Tab-separated table of C-alpha atoms in Angstrom:
chain	number	residue	atom	x	y	z
A	29	MET	CA	111.214	8.237	-42.813
A	30	LYS	CA	111.376	9.221	-39.044
A	31	CYS	CA	107.550	10.712	-37.956
A	32	LEU	CA	107.630	14.076	-36.776
A	33	ILE	CA	105.855	13.441	-33.799
A	34	CYS	CA	108.038	10.415	-31.656
A	35	HIS	CA	110.755	10.869	-34.554
A	36	ASP	CA	110.863	7.010	-34.776
A	37	SER	CA	111.537	5.441	-37.477
A	38	GLY	CA	108.053	3.686	-39.228
A	39	ARG	CA	108.663	1.951	-42.891
A	40	PRO	CA	110.654	2.710	-45.193
A	41	MET	CA	109.359	4.506	-47.589
A	42	TYR	CA	110.488	4.785	-51.446
A	43	CYS	CA	110.211	7.101	-54.808
A	44	ALA	CA	108.951	5.540	-58.417
A	45	HIS	CA	113.002	6.538	-59.329
A	46	CYS	CA	114.709	4.359	-57.324
A	47	MET	CA	111.576	1.360	-57.672
A	48	SER	CA	112.085	1.330	-61.340
A	49	SER	CA	115.709	1.660	-60.923
A	50	SER	CA	117.262	0.291	-58.112
A	51	PRO	CA	118.490	-3.675	-58.189
A	52	ASN	CA	117.456	-4.228	-54.755
A	53	LEU	CA	113.845	-3.975	-55.595
A	54	LEU	CA	111.613	-4.486	-58.828
A	55	LEU	CA	114.518	-4.096	-61.589
A	56	THR	CA	115.221	-7.809	-60.705
A	57	LEU	CA	111.639	-9.078	-60.995
A	58	LYS	CA	110.966	-7.129	-64.057
A	59	ILE	CA	113.989	-8.571	-65.579
A	60	ASP	CA	112.794	-12.090	-64.969
A	61	LEU	CA	109.719	-11.581	-65.525
A	62	LEU	CA	110.919	-10.634	-69.661
A	63	MET	CA	113.041	-13.168	-69.790
A	64	LEU	CA	110.141	-15.903	-68.771
A	65	ARG	CA	108.259	-14.152	-71.129
A	66	GLU	CA	111.084	-14.281	-74.547
A	67	THR	CA	111.565	-18.486	-73.214
A	68	ASN	CA	107.991	-19.187	-73.353
A	69	VAL	CA	107.423	-16.969	-76.763
A	70	HIS	CA	110.295	-18.896	-77.674
A	71	LEU	CA	108.765	-22.328	-76.338
A	72	LYS	CA	105.885	-21.647	-78.387
A	73	SER	CA	107.332	-21.046	-81.654
A	74	ARG	CA	109.011	-24.387	-80.987
A	75	VAL	CA	105.762	-26.414	-80.032
A	76	GLU	CA	103.751	-24.949	-83.022
A	77	ASP	CA	107.027	-26.009	-85.726
A	78	ILE	CA	106.680	-30.118	-83.670
A	79	LEU	CA	103.250	-29.871	-84.266
A	80	GLU	CA	102.759	-28.020	-87.909
A	81	TYR	CA	105.682	-30.826	-88.897
A	82	GLY	CA	103.979	-33.558	-86.800
A	83	LEU	CA	100.331	-32.888	-88.482
A	84	SER	CA	102.282	-33.017	-91.593
A	85	ARG	CA	104.444	-36.315	-91.231
A	86	ILE	CA	100.921	-38.216	-90.884
A	87	ALA	CA	100.175	-38.742	-93.868
A	88	GLU	CA	103.553	-39.768	-95.461
A	89	GLU	CA	105.849	-43.011	-95.009
A	90	GLY	CA	108.553	-43.521	-92.374
A	91	GLY	CA	111.708	-44.361	-93.702
A	92	ASP	CA	115.314	-44.721	-92.585
A	93	GLU	CA	116.096	-41.070	-94.156
A	94	PRO	CA	117.410	-38.428	-91.039
A	95	VAL	CA	114.418	-35.939	-90.462
A	96	PRO	CA	115.273	-32.186	-89.503
A	97	ASN	CA	112.834	-32.604	-87.119
A	98	VAL	CA	112.753	-35.147	-85.078
A	99	GLU	CA	110.503	-34.171	-82.104
A	100	GLY	CA	107.998	-33.349	-84.865
A	101	ASP	CA	108.496	-36.479	-86.385
A	102	ILE	CA	107.863	-39.093	-83.057
A	103	LEU	CA	105.041	-37.068	-82.956
A	104	GLY	CA	103.855	-37.376	-86.024
A	105	LYS	CA	104.744	-40.746	-85.637
A	106	ARG	CA	102.443	-40.967	-82.164
A	107	LEU	CA	99.127	-39.681	-84.050
A	108	ARG	CA	99.317	-42.228	-87.258
A	109	LYS	CA	99.366	-44.818	-83.922
A	110	LEU	CA	96.305	-42.848	-82.894
A	111	ASP	CA	94.211	-42.867	-85.757
A	112	SER	CA	94.579	-46.378	-86.557
A	113	LEU	CA	93.833	-47.356	-83.168
A	114	VAL	CA	90.715	-44.772	-83.450
A	115	LEU	CA	90.177	-46.550	-87.003
A	116	ARG	CA	90.088	-50.467	-85.191
A	117	LYS	CA	88.306	-49.557	-83.067
A	118	LYS	CA	85.398	-47.895	-85.132
A	119	ASN	CA	85.610	-50.675	-87.432
A	120	ASN	CA	85.634	-53.396	-84.458
A	121	LYS	CA	82.069	-51.802	-83.838
A	122	ILE	CA	80.875	-52.305	-87.368
A	123	ARG	CA	82.388	-55.523	-87.420
A	124	TYR	CA	79.775	-56.366	-84.034
A	125	ARG	CA	76.696	-54.291	-85.809
A	126	ILE	CA	77.560	-56.121	-88.551
A	127	SER	CA	77.203	-59.193	-86.113
A	128	GLN	CA	73.620	-57.639	-84.444
A	129	LEU	CA	71.513	-57.625	-87.948
A	130	ARG	CA	73.164	-60.470	-89.241
A	131	GLN	CA	71.552	-62.498	-86.148
A	132	ARG	CA	68.315	-60.721	-86.486
A	133	ILE	CA	67.902	-61.525	-90.298
A	134	ASP	CA	68.186	-64.802	-89.150
A	135	GLN	CA	65.892	-65.518	-86.915
A	136	LYS	CA	63.084	-63.067	-89.162
A	137	THR	CA	64.009	-65.759	-91.763
A	138	HIS	CA	63.425	-68.935	-89.158
A	139	LYS	CA	59.594	-67.094	-88.179
A	140	ILE	CA	58.879	-66.542	-91.387
A	141	THR	CA	59.445	-69.811	-92.201
A	142	MET	CA	57.727	-71.022	-89.599
A	143	LEU	CA	54.783	-68.357	-90.388
A	144	ASN	CA	54.728	-69.787	-93.643
A	145	ALA	CA	54.262	-73.645	-92.666
A	146	GLU	CA	51.575	-72.840	-89.909
A	147	VAL	CA	50.030	-70.819	-93.573
A	148	ARG	CA	50.138	-74.417	-95.553
A	149	LYS	CA	48.893	-75.738	-92.780
A	150	GLN	CA	45.975	-73.821	-92.288
A	151	CYS	CA	45.307	-73.705	-96.381
A	152	PHE	CA	44.963	-77.323	-96.212
A	153	MET	CA	42.879	-77.464	-93.411
A	154	ASN	CA	39.410	-80.101	-94.128
A	155	SER	CA	36.163	-79.959	-95.593
A	156	SER	CA	35.038	-81.068	-91.703
A	157	LYS	CA	36.689	-78.698	-89.934
A	158	ARG	CA	35.258	-75.315	-92.390
A	159	GLU	CA	31.859	-77.043	-91.986
A	160	ALA	CA	32.423	-76.963	-88.024
A	161	VAL	CA	33.675	-73.333	-87.860
A	162	LEU	CA	31.058	-72.033	-89.982
A	163	LYS	CA	28.041	-73.986	-88.564
A	164	LYS	CA	29.734	-72.105	-85.008
A	165	ASN	CA	29.568	-69.191	-86.743
A	166	HIS	CA	25.701	-69.262	-87.505
A	167	SER	CA	25.209	-71.092	-84.393
A	168	ASP	CA	26.531	-67.195	-82.237
A	169	GLN	CA	24.863	-65.207	-85.026
A	170	ALA	CA	21.783	-67.388	-83.974
A	171	GLY	CA	22.702	-66.892	-80.676
A	172	VAL	CA	22.831	-63.133	-80.711
A	173	GLU	CA	19.473	-63.219	-82.498
A	174	VAL	CA	17.926	-65.217	-79.982
A	175	LYS	CA	18.901	-62.864	-76.551
A	176	GLN	CA	17.613	-59.535	-78.691
A	177	GLN	CA	13.940	-61.527	-79.320
A	178	LEU	CA	15.051	-62.351	-75.572
A	179	LEU	CA	15.767	-58.475	-74.378
A	180	GLN	CA	12.968	-57.864	-77.076
A	181	ILE	CA	10.206	-59.845	-74.854
A	182	LYS	CA	11.712	-58.871	-71.593
A	183	LYS	CA	11.208	-55.001	-72.248
A	184	VAL	CA	7.449	-56.403	-73.499
A	185	LEU	CA	7.245	-58.397	-70.057
A	186	LEU	CA	8.093	-55.862	-68.128
A	187	LYS	CA	5.832	-53.278	-69.739
A	188	SER	CA	3.103	-55.656	-69.105
A	189	GLN	CA	4.276	-56.313	-65.136
A	190	LEU	CA	3.937	-52.590	-64.755
A	191	VAL	CA	0.123	-52.544	-66.342
A	192	LYS	CA	-1.098	-54.935	-64.397
A	193	ILE	CA	1.099	-53.640	-61.498
A	194	ARG	CA	-1.210	-50.102	-61.639
A	195	SER	CA	-4.345	-52.421	-62.622
A	196	LEU	CA	-3.949	-54.179	-59.598
A	197	VAL	CA	-3.359	-51.011	-57.418
A	198	ASP	CA	-6.351	-49.523	-59.016
A	199	TRP	CA	-8.433	-52.682	-57.991
A	200	PHE	CA	-7.380	-53.173	-54.688
A	201	VAL	CA	-8.053	-49.417	-54.441
A	202	ILE	CA	-5.038	-48.679	-52.544
A	203	ARG	CA	-4.558	-45.315	-51.062
A	204	LYS	CA	-3.463	-42.593	-48.746
A	205	ARG	CA	-5.495	-40.478	-46.592
A	206	ASP	CA	-5.024	-37.662	-44.044
A	207	SER	CA	-4.966	-39.640	-41.276
A	208	TYR	CA	-2.067	-40.437	-37.934
A	209	GLU	CA	-3.242	-43.670	-37.362
A	210	PHE	CA	-4.905	-45.014	-40.301
A	211	PRO	CA	-2.803	-43.645	-43.206
A	212	TYR	CA	-3.688	-46.291	-45.877
A	213	THR	CA	-6.189	-47.858	-47.363
A	214	LEU	CA	-6.548	-50.772	-49.186
A	215	SER	CA	-9.858	-51.801	-50.530
A	216	PHE	CA	-11.446	-49.136	-48.507
A	217	GLN	CA	-10.779	-50.730	-44.775
A	218	PRO	CA	-7.605	-50.108	-43.363
A	219	VAL	CA	-3.985	-51.268	-43.777
A	220	VAL	CA	-3.179	-52.582	-40.345
A	221	SER	CA	-0.272	-51.498	-39.036
A	222	LEU	CA	1.683	-52.640	-35.629
A	223	LYS	CA	0.841	-48.794	-33.634
A	224	ASN	CA	-3.114	-49.335	-35.065
A	225	VAL	CA	-4.265	-52.789	-33.929
A	226	TYR	CA	-5.219	-51.914	-31.152
A	227	LYS	CA	-7.532	-49.268	-32.098
A	228	LEU	CA	-9.671	-51.933	-34.731
A	229	PRO	CA	-11.970	-53.654	-34.408
A	230	PRO	CA	-10.601	-57.770	-34.604
A	231	SER	CA	-12.822	-58.415	-37.662
A	232	VAL	CA	-11.522	-55.371	-40.040
A	233	VAL	CA	-7.895	-56.194	-38.987
A	234	TRP	CA	-8.328	-59.774	-39.817
A	235	GLY	CA	-10.097	-58.794	-43.028
A	236	SER	CA	-7.070	-56.148	-43.871
A	237	ILE	CA	-4.460	-58.838	-43.111
A	238	MET	CA	-6.318	-61.338	-45.149
A	239	THR	CA	-6.452	-58.924	-47.631
A	240	MET	CA	-2.780	-57.752	-48.272
A	241	PHE	CA	-2.272	-61.006	-48.052
A	242	ARG	CA	-4.236	-60.809	-51.101
A	243	TYR	CA	-3.486	-58.131	-52.677
A	244	LEU	CA	0.954	-59.871	-51.855
A	245	THR	CA	-0.488	-63.078	-53.180
A	246	LEU	CA	-1.601	-61.360	-56.825
A	247	PHE	CA	1.479	-59.435	-56.301
A	248	SER	CA	4.178	-62.441	-56.213
A	249	GLU	CA	1.568	-63.861	-59.621
A	250	LEU	CA	2.706	-60.971	-61.821
A	251	LEU	CA	6.142	-60.878	-60.673
A	252	PHE	CA	7.284	-64.104	-60.889
A	253	PHE	CA	8.539	-64.784	-57.257
A	254	THR	CA	7.813	-67.625	-54.714
A	255	LEU	CA	6.735	-65.941	-51.207
A	256	PRO	CA	8.173	-67.324	-48.316
A	257	HIS	CA	4.854	-67.576	-46.607
A	258	LYS	CA	1.673	-68.525	-48.060
A	259	GLU	CA	-1.578	-67.073	-47.443
A	260	PRO	CA	-3.363	-68.540	-44.040
A	261	ALA	CA	-6.150	-69.865	-43.464
A	262	ILE	CA	-8.265	-66.744	-41.852
A	263	PRO	CA	-10.629	-67.290	-39.483
A	264	ASN	CA	-14.245	-66.435	-40.371
A	265	ILE	CA	-15.004	-62.969	-38.934
A	266	VAL	CA	-18.451	-62.635	-39.492
A	267	ASN	CA	-19.162	-63.938	-36.498
A	268	MET	CA	-15.944	-62.753	-35.173
A	269	GLU	CA	-17.665	-59.870	-33.004
A	270	LEU	CA	-20.384	-61.521	-30.933
A	271	GLU	CA	-17.255	-64.721	-30.505
A	272	THR	CA	-14.561	-62.208	-29.260
A	273	SER	CA	-17.559	-60.211	-26.765
A	274	ILE	CA	-17.902	-63.391	-25.067
A	275	LYS	CA	-14.178	-65.331	-25.067
A	276	THR	CA	-11.877	-64.576	-21.785
A	277	PRO	CA	-8.998	-63.484	-21.238
A	278	ASP	CA	-7.087	-66.707	-21.862
A	279	GLU	CA	-9.193	-67.181	-25.352
A	280	SER	CA	-8.327	-63.220	-26.047
A	281	THR	CA	-4.677	-63.972	-25.147
A	282	SER	CA	-4.342	-66.720	-28.013
A	283	ASP	CA	-5.822	-64.735	-30.764
A	284	ASP	CA	-3.387	-61.979	-30.153
A	285	ALA	CA	-0.760	-64.678	-30.359
A	286	GLY	CA	-2.252	-65.442	-33.381
A	287	ILE	CA	-2.752	-61.685	-35.177
A	288	MET	CA	0.682	-61.745	-33.898
A	289	ASP	CA	1.964	-64.772	-36.241
A	290	HIS	CA	0.153	-63.143	-39.007
A	291	LEU	CA	1.696	-60.577	-39.052
A	292	THR	CA	5.150	-61.469	-38.721
A	293	LYS	CA	4.304	-63.631	-41.916
A	294	LEU	CA	2.728	-60.825	-43.155
A	295	LEU	CA	6.513	-58.136	-42.314
A	296	ILE	CA	8.303	-61.107	-43.860
A	297	ASN	CA	6.794	-61.136	-47.253
A	298	ILE	CA	6.502	-57.557	-47.758
A	299	VAL	CA	9.915	-57.071	-47.505
A	300	GLN	CA	11.258	-60.212	-49.933
A	301	VAL	CA	8.847	-58.656	-52.268
A	302	SER	CA	10.793	-55.412	-52.037
A	303	ARG	CA	13.927	-56.540	-52.017
A	304	HIS	CA	13.236	-58.788	-55.109
A	305	LEU	CA	12.106	-55.487	-56.508
A	306	ASN	CA	15.298	-53.727	-55.009
A	307	LEU	CA	13.348	-51.676	-52.646
A	308	ILE	CA	15.137	-52.591	-49.922
A	309	SER	CA	19.296	-53.140	-49.471
A	310	GLN	CA	20.336	-56.977	-50.654
A	311	GLU	CA	21.785	-57.112	-47.169
A	312	PRO	CA	21.067	-58.049	-44.054
A	313	ILE	CA	19.380	-54.927	-42.332
A	314	ASP	CA	17.688	-53.873	-38.713
A	315	LEU	CA	14.201	-54.440	-38.647
A	316	ALA	CA	14.017	-53.220	-35.767
A	317	TRP	CA	15.291	-49.976	-36.961
A	318	MET	CA	13.408	-50.305	-39.787
A	319	LEU	CA	9.823	-50.745	-38.276
A	320	ASP	CA	10.768	-47.659	-35.776
A	321	GLN	CA	11.764	-45.500	-38.978
A	322	ASN	CA	8.272	-47.086	-41.356
A	323	ASP	CA	5.514	-49.379	-39.718
A	324	LEU	CA	4.083	-52.546	-41.058
A	325	ASP	CA	1.459	-50.204	-43.609
A	326	THR	CA	4.256	-47.734	-44.702
A	327	LEU	CA	6.328	-50.878	-45.599
A	328	PHE	CA	2.854	-52.029	-48.151
A	329	TYR	CA	2.472	-48.890	-49.336
A	330	ASN	CA	5.394	-48.037	-50.202
A	331	MET	CA	5.917	-51.733	-52.056
A	332	ALA	CA	2.259	-51.119	-54.084
A	333	MET	CA	4.023	-48.172	-54.960
A	334	ARG	CA	7.809	-48.949	-55.483
A	335	LEU	CA	9.341	-46.638	-53.308
A	336	GLU	CA	12.467	-46.949	-51.406
A	337	THR	CA	12.562	-48.170	-48.098
A	338	LYS	CA	15.557	-46.985	-45.684
A	339	SER	CA	17.581	-49.740	-43.770
A	340	LYS	CA	20.354	-49.862	-41.885
A	341	PRO	CA	22.365	-52.770	-42.314
A	342	VAL	CA	23.646	-54.929	-39.680
A	343	SER	CA	26.284	-58.338	-40.072
A	344	HIS	CA	23.581	-60.964	-38.652
A	345	HIS	CA	20.912	-62.728	-40.863
A	346	TRP	CA	17.362	-62.798	-39.585
A	347	THR	CA	15.264	-66.446	-37.903
A	348	TYR	CA	12.139	-66.225	-37.947
A	349	PRO	CA	11.920	-66.325	-34.115
A	350	GLN	CA	13.764	-62.628	-34.294
A	351	ILE	CA	11.302	-61.778	-36.214
A	352	LEU	CA	8.899	-62.859	-33.665
A	353	ALA	CA	10.365	-60.986	-30.680
A	354	VAL	CA	10.599	-57.781	-32.964
A	355	VAL	CA	7.107	-57.632	-33.713
A	356	SER	CA	6.032	-58.129	-30.095
A	357	ASP	CA	7.543	-56.146	-28.736
A	358	ALA	CA	6.628	-53.790	-30.666
A	359	LEU	CA	3.176	-54.264	-30.019
A	360	GLN	CA	3.600	-54.842	-26.269
A	361	LEU	CA	3.310	-58.674	-26.020
A	362	SER	CA	5.766	-59.044	-23.126
A	363	SER	CA	5.247	-62.017	-20.951
A	364	VAL	CA	4.164	-59.136	-18.506
A	365	TYR	CA	1.241	-58.235	-20.349
A	366	ALA	CA	0.197	-61.978	-21.043
A	367	THR	CA	0.628	-62.545	-16.970
A	368	SER	CA	-1.608	-58.891	-16.557
A	369	PRO	CA	-4.045	-58.924	-19.310
A	370	THR	CA	-6.121	-56.535	-18.002
A	371	SER	CA	-2.840	-53.622	-17.589
A	372	ARG	CA	-2.897	-53.494	-20.884
A	373	ARG	CA	-5.465	-52.908	-24.494
A	374	THR	CA	-5.592	-56.315	-25.964
A	375	LEU	CA	-5.958	-56.792	-29.406
A	376	THR	CA	-9.794	-57.949	-29.798
A	377	GLY	CA	-10.176	-54.041	-27.897
A	378	THR	CA	-10.588	-51.273	-29.145
A	379	LEU	CA	-10.450	-47.327	-27.933
A	380	ALA	CA	-12.733	-46.106	-26.180
A	381	ASN	CA	-12.423	-42.166	-27.795
A	382	ASN	CA	-11.213	-43.516	-31.104
A	383	ASN	CA	-13.426	-41.495	-33.460
A	384	ASP	CA	-12.217	-43.049	-36.391
A	385	HIS	CA	-14.459	-46.195	-36.737
A	386	TRP	CA	-14.211	-49.145	-39.002
A	387	PHE	CA	-16.108	-51.664	-39.772
A	388	VAL	CA	-16.766	-54.517	-42.155
A	389	VAL	CA	-19.419	-54.247	-44.641
A	390	ARG	CA	-21.036	-57.489	-46.556
C-alpha cells in the first residue's frame, strides 16, 4: 500500500486469507505448532504407559525374561529401590527411638533402685533419732506457742503503755493555747522554746525546763527507753529572781550558757524519743532546718501527742558541739553578743511591753 498524500510506501498490509494460507506468513508456524502438539500427545501417552507399567512392576519380582516395556521395567526397579531406602530409613529411626527408650528405662530402673534403698534406710532409722525428731517437733510447736503468747503480751503491753501515756499527758496537763508566743503549756507553765526564752523570767524558764525533763524521764520509763541525757541538777528557783537582780552581766552570761546547755540536752532527748516512736526519720536530719520549721516547744508537743514531724535528710551525723552551736545560733548567743551584752536582751530579762506574764507559784 502507498500513502494517498505522499505516495510513499509504508508497512505492508495483508488480508485475512493471505495471512492464513500463505506459506511465507503464518501457515508454517501453524503447521509446526500442530506437529508439536501431536508430539506432546504422543510423549504424554508414552510417559503414562511407562509410569503405569513401572508402578505395576513394583510388587513383582524381577527376572531375566524379556519385558515388552524396558523403560517401565527400569522405572519399576528404581521405585522398588526407593521404597526399600525409605523403609530402611524408617526402620533406623524406629531402632534409634527404641534405644533411647531402653536408656530411659535403665535410668528409671536405677533411680527406683536408689529410692528403694533410701526408703529402706529411712525405715530402719533407730529409735533415738525418732525421739530426737519428735522432741524437735515438740520444741517447734512450743516455740510457736511462746511466740503467740509473746505477741499477746506485747499487745497488752502496748495497750497499757498507751493508757499510761494518755494519763501522763493528763497528769502534766499538756495543753495547746491560742497564743503565738506561748502556744503550749505544761503543768500550767509555758513550754519553753528558743523564741520565747527571752520573754520569760529566769525562774519560769528553769521551772519549765525542769518540768520538761521530769516528763521526759517518766515518758522514757514507760517506753523502756534510755535517754541520752539524764535529768540535770536544776538550780534552786525560789530565790532566783532576787539573785538575778543583783547579778553582774558576766554572771548573767554564765546563766545563759547554762540554759543553752540544758536546752541542747532537752532537744537531743526529744529528738531521740521521737525517733524511737517513729515520729521522726531514723536517718540523719537537718536540725537547723527542723528548728526553723518547728521550735522546741512544737517538737515537745508533737512528741507528747505522738504526732509526726517533718524533717529534711542530710549526709552527716550531728555531734553535741554542732547541736550546741545550732541552739546557740537560734538563741542569738554569738561571740558578738557575748562581748557586748548591752546590745541584746539577756535570758534573765523580760520584755517591758509583754502582757503575757508568767510566775512560779509556790
